[in-house]
PDB file of C-alpha atoms in Angstrom:
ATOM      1  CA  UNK A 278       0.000   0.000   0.000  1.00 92.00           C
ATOM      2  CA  UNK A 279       1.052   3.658  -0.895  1.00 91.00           C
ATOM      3  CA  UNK A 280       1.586   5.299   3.066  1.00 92.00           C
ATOM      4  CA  UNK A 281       0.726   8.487   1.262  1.00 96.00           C
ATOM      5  CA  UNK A 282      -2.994   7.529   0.133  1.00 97.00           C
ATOM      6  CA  UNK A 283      -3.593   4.043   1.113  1.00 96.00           C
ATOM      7  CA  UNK A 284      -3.741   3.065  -2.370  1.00 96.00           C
ATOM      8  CA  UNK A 285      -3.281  -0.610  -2.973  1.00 94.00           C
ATOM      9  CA  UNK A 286      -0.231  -1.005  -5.128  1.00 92.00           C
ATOM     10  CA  UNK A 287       0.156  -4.613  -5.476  1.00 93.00           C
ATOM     11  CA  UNK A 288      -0.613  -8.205  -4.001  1.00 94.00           C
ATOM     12  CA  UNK A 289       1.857 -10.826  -3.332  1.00 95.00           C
ATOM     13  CA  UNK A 290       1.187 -14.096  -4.160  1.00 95.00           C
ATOM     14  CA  UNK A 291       3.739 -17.020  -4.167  1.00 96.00           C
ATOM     15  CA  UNK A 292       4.104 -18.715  -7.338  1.00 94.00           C
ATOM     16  CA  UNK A 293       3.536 -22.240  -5.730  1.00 95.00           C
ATOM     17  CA  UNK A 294       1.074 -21.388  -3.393  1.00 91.00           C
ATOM     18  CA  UNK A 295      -1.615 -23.711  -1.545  1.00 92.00           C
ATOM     19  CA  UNK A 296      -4.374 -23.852   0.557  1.00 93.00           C
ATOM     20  CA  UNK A 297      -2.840 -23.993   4.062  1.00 93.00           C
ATOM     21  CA  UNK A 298       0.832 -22.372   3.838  1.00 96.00           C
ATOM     22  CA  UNK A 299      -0.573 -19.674   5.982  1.00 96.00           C
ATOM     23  CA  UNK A 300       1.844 -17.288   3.217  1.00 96.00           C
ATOM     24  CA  UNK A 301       2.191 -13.397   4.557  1.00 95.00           C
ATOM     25  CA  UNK A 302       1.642 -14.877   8.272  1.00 92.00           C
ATOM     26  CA  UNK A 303       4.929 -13.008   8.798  1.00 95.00           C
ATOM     27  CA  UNK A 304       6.352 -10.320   5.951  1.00 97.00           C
ATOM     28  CA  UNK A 305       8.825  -7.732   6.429  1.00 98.00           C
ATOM     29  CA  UNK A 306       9.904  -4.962   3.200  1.00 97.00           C
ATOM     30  CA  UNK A 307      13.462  -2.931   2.660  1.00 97.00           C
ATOM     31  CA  UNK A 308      13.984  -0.885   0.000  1.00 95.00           C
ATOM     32  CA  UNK A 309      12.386  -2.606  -3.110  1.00 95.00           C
ATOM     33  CA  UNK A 310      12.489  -5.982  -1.839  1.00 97.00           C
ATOM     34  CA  UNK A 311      10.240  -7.909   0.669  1.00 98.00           C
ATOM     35  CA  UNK A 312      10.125 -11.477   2.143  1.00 98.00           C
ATOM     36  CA  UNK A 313       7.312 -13.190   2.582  1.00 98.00           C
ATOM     37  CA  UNK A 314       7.187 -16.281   5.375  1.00 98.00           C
ATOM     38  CA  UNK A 315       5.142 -19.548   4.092  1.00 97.00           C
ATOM     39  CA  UNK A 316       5.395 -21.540   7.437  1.00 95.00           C
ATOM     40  CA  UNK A 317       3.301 -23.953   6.460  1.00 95.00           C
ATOM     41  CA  UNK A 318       4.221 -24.867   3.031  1.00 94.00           C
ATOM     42  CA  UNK A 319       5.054 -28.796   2.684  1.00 93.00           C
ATOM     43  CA  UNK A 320       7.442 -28.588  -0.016  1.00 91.00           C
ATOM     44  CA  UNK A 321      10.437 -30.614   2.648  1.00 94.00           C
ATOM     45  CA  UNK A 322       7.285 -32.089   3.961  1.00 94.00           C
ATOM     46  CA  UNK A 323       4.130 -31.533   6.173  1.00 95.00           C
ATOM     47  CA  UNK A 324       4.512 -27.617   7.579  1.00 96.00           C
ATOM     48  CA  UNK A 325       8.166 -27.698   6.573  1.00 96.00           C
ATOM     49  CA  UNK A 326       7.701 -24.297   5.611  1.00 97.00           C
ATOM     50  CA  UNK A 327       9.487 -21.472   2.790  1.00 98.00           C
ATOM     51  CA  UNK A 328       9.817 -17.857   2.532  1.00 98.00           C
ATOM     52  CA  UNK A 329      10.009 -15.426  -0.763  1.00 98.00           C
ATOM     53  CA  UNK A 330      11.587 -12.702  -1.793  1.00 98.00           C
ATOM     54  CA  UNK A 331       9.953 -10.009  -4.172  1.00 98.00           C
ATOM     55  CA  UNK A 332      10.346  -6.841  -6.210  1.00 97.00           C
ATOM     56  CA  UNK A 333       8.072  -4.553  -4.364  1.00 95.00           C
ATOM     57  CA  UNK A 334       8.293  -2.284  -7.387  1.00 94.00           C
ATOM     58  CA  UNK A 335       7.230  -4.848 -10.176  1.00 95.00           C
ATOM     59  CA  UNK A 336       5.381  -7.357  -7.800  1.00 95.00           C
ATOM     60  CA  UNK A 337       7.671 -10.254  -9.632  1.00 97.00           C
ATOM     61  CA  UNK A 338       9.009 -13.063  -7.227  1.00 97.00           C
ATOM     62  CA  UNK A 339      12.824 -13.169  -7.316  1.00 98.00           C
ATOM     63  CA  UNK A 340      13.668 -16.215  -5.094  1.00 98.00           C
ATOM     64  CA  UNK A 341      11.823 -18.873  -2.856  1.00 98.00           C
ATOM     65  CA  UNK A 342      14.089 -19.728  -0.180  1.00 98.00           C
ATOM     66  CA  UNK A 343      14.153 -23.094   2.047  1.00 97.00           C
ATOM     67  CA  UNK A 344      16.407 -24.524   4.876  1.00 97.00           C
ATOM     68  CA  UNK A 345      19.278 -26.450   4.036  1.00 96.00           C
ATOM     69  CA  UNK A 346      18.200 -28.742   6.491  1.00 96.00           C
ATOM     70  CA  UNK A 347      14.504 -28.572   6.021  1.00 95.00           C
ATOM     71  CA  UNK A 348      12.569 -30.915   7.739  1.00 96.00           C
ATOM     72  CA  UNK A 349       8.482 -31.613   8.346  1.00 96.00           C
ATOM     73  CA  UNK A 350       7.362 -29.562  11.221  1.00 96.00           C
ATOM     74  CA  UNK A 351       9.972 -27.018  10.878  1.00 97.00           C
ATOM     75  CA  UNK A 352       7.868 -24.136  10.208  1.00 97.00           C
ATOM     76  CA  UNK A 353      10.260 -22.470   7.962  1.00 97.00           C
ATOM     77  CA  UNK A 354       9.086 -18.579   7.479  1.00 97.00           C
ATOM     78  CA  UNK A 355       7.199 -17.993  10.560  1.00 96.00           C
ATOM     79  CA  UNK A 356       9.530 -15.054  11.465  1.00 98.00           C
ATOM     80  CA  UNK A 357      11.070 -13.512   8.436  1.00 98.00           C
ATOM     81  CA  UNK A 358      13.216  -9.928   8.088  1.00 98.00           C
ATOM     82  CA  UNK A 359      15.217  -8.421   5.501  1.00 98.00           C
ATOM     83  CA  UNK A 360      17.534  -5.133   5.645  1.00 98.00           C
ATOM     84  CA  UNK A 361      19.758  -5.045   2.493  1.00 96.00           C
ATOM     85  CA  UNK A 362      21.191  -7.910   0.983  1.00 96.00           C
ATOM     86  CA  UNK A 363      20.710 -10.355   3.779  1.00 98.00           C
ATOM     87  CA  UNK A 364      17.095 -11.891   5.179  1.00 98.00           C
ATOM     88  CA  UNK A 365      16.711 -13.542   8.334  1.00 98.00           C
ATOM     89  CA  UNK A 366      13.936 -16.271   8.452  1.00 98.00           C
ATOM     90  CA  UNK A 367      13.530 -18.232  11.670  1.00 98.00           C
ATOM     91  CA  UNK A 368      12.478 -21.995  11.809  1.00 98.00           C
ATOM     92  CA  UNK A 369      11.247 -22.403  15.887  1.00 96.00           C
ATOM     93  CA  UNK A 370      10.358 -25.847  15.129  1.00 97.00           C
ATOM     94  CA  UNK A 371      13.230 -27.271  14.016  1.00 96.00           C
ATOM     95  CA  UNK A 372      14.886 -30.323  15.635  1.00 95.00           C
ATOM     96  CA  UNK A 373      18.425 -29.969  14.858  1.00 92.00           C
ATOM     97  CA  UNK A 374      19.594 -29.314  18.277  1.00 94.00           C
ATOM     98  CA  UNK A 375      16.628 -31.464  20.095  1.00 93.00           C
ATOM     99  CA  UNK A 376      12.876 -31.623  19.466  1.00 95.00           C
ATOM    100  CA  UNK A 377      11.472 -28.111  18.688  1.00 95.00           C
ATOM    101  CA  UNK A 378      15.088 -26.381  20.104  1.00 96.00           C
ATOM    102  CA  UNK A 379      14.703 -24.140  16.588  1.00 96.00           C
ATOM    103  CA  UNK A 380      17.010 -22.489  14.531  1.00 97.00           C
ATOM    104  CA  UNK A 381      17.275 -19.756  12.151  1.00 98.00           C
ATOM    105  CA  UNK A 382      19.160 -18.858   8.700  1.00 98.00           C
ATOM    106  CA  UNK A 383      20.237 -15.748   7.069  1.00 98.00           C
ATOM    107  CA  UNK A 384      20.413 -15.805   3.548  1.00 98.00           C
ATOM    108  CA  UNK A 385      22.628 -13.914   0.622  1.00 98.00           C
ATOM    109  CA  UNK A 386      18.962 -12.536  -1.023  1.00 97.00           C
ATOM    110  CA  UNK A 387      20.821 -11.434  -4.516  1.00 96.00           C
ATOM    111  CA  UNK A 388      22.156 -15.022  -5.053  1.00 97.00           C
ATOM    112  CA  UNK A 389      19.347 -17.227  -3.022  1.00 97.00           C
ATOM    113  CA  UNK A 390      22.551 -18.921  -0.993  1.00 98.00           C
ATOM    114  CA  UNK A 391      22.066 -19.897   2.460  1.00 98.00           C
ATOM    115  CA  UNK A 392      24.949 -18.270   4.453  1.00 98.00           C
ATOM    116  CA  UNK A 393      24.551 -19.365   7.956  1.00 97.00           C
ATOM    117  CA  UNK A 394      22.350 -21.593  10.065  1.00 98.00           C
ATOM    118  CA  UNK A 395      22.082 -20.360  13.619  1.00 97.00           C
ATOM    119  CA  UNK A 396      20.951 -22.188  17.050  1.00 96.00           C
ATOM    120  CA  UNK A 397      21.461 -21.015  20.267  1.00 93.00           C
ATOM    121  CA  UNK A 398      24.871 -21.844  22.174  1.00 92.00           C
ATOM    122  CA  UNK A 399      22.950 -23.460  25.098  1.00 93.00           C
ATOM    123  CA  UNK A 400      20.187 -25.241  22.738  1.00 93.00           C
ATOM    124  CA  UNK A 401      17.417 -27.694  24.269  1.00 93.00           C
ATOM    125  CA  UNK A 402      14.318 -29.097  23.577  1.00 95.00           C
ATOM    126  CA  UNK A 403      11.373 -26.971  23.497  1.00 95.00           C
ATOM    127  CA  UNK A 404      13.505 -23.477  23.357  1.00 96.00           C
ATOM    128  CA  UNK A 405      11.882 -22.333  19.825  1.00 96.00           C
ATOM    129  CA  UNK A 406      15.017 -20.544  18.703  1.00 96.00           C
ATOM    130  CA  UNK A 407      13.847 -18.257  15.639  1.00 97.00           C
ATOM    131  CA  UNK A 408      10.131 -17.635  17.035  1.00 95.00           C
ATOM    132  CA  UNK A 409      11.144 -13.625  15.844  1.00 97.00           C
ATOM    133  CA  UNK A 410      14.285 -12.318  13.991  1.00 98.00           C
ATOM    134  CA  UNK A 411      15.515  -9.046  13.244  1.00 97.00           C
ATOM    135  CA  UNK A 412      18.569  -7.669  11.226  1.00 97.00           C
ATOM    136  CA  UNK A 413      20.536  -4.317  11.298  1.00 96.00           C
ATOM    137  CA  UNK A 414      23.477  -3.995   9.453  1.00 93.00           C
ATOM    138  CA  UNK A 415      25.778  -7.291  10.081  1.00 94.00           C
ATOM    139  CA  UNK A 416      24.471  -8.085  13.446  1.00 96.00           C
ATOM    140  CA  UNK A 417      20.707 -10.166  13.562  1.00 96.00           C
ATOM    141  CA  UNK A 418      19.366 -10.803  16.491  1.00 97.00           C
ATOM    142  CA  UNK A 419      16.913 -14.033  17.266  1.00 97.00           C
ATOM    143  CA  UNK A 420      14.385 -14.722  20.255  1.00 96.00           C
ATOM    144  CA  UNK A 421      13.816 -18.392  22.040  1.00 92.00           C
ATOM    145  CA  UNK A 422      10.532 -18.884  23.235  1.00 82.00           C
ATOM    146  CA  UNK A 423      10.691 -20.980  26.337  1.00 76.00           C
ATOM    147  CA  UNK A 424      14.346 -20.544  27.058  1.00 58.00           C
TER     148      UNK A 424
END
C-alpha cells in the first residue's frame, strides 16, 4: 500500500502457493524488496515451511528460499526480516539441536545462498530458537521462546 494515500499497489502471491501455507503470516519490506514467510508450506514435507523474496516495485518473485536442512514440522518462514542484501527467516520448530530447540538462517537474497544456520549456544528441547528475527546492518538478532 502507498503510506501516502492508502492506495493498494500490489498483491503478493507465491508462485507455488496452496491452501494452508498460511503465506504473509509473517512479511517484512526494505527498499524494493520484501520477504514473505510460508510456514506452512510442505514442499520438505508436512509444515516444513518457505519464505520469498519479491520486487516490491514490479510485484515479480525473485527467489523462494528453504532450509538447508529442512525438515516436516519445521515451520520455515514464521519469522522472516530483511535489511539489504541479507534476510533472516527463523524456523522455531526445528529439531536440529533437540525436538522443537529451533534455529534460524540468514540468507545472501541477490544469489538465493544460504549463508549461515544459527541455534542457540545453550540449545534444548522446546527453546523455539527463531520464534522472531531481526537484522541491522551485520548483526541479527533471534528470540527463544521458552528458554
Amino acid at each position: 500500500f502507498d503510506v501516502n494515500t492508502g492506495e493498494e499497489l500490489l498483491k503478493l502471491t507465491p508462485s507455488d502457493g496452496a491452501s494452508g501455507d498460511w503465506f504473509g503470516y509473517w512479511a517484512a519490506i526494505d527498499g524494493d524488496m520484501a520477504i514473505v514467510g510460508a510456514r506452512r508450506s510442505d514442499g520438505a514435507g508436512l509444515d516444513s515451511g518457505s519464505a520469498y523474496i519479491y520486487d516490491v516495485t514490479t510485484g515479480e518473485e525473485l527467489m523462494k528460499l528453504t532450509a538447508s536442512d529442512a525438515g516436516a514440522g519445521d515451520q520455515f518462514g514464521a519469522a522472516v526480516k530483511i535489511e539489504g542484501n541479507f534476510a533472516i527467516v527463523g524456523a522455531y520448530l526445528n529439531d536440529g539441536e533437540g525436538s522443537n530447540a529451533g534455529s534460524a538462517y540468514v540468507f545472501d537474497v541477490t544469489t538465493g545462498e544460504e549463508l549461515y544456520r544459527l541455534s542457540a549456544p545453550d540449545a534444548e528441547p522446546r527453546d523455539e530458537f527463531g520464534r522472531a528475527v531481526g537484522i541491522s546492518g551485520y548483526t541479527v538478532m533471534v528470540s527463544s521462546e521458552n528458554d
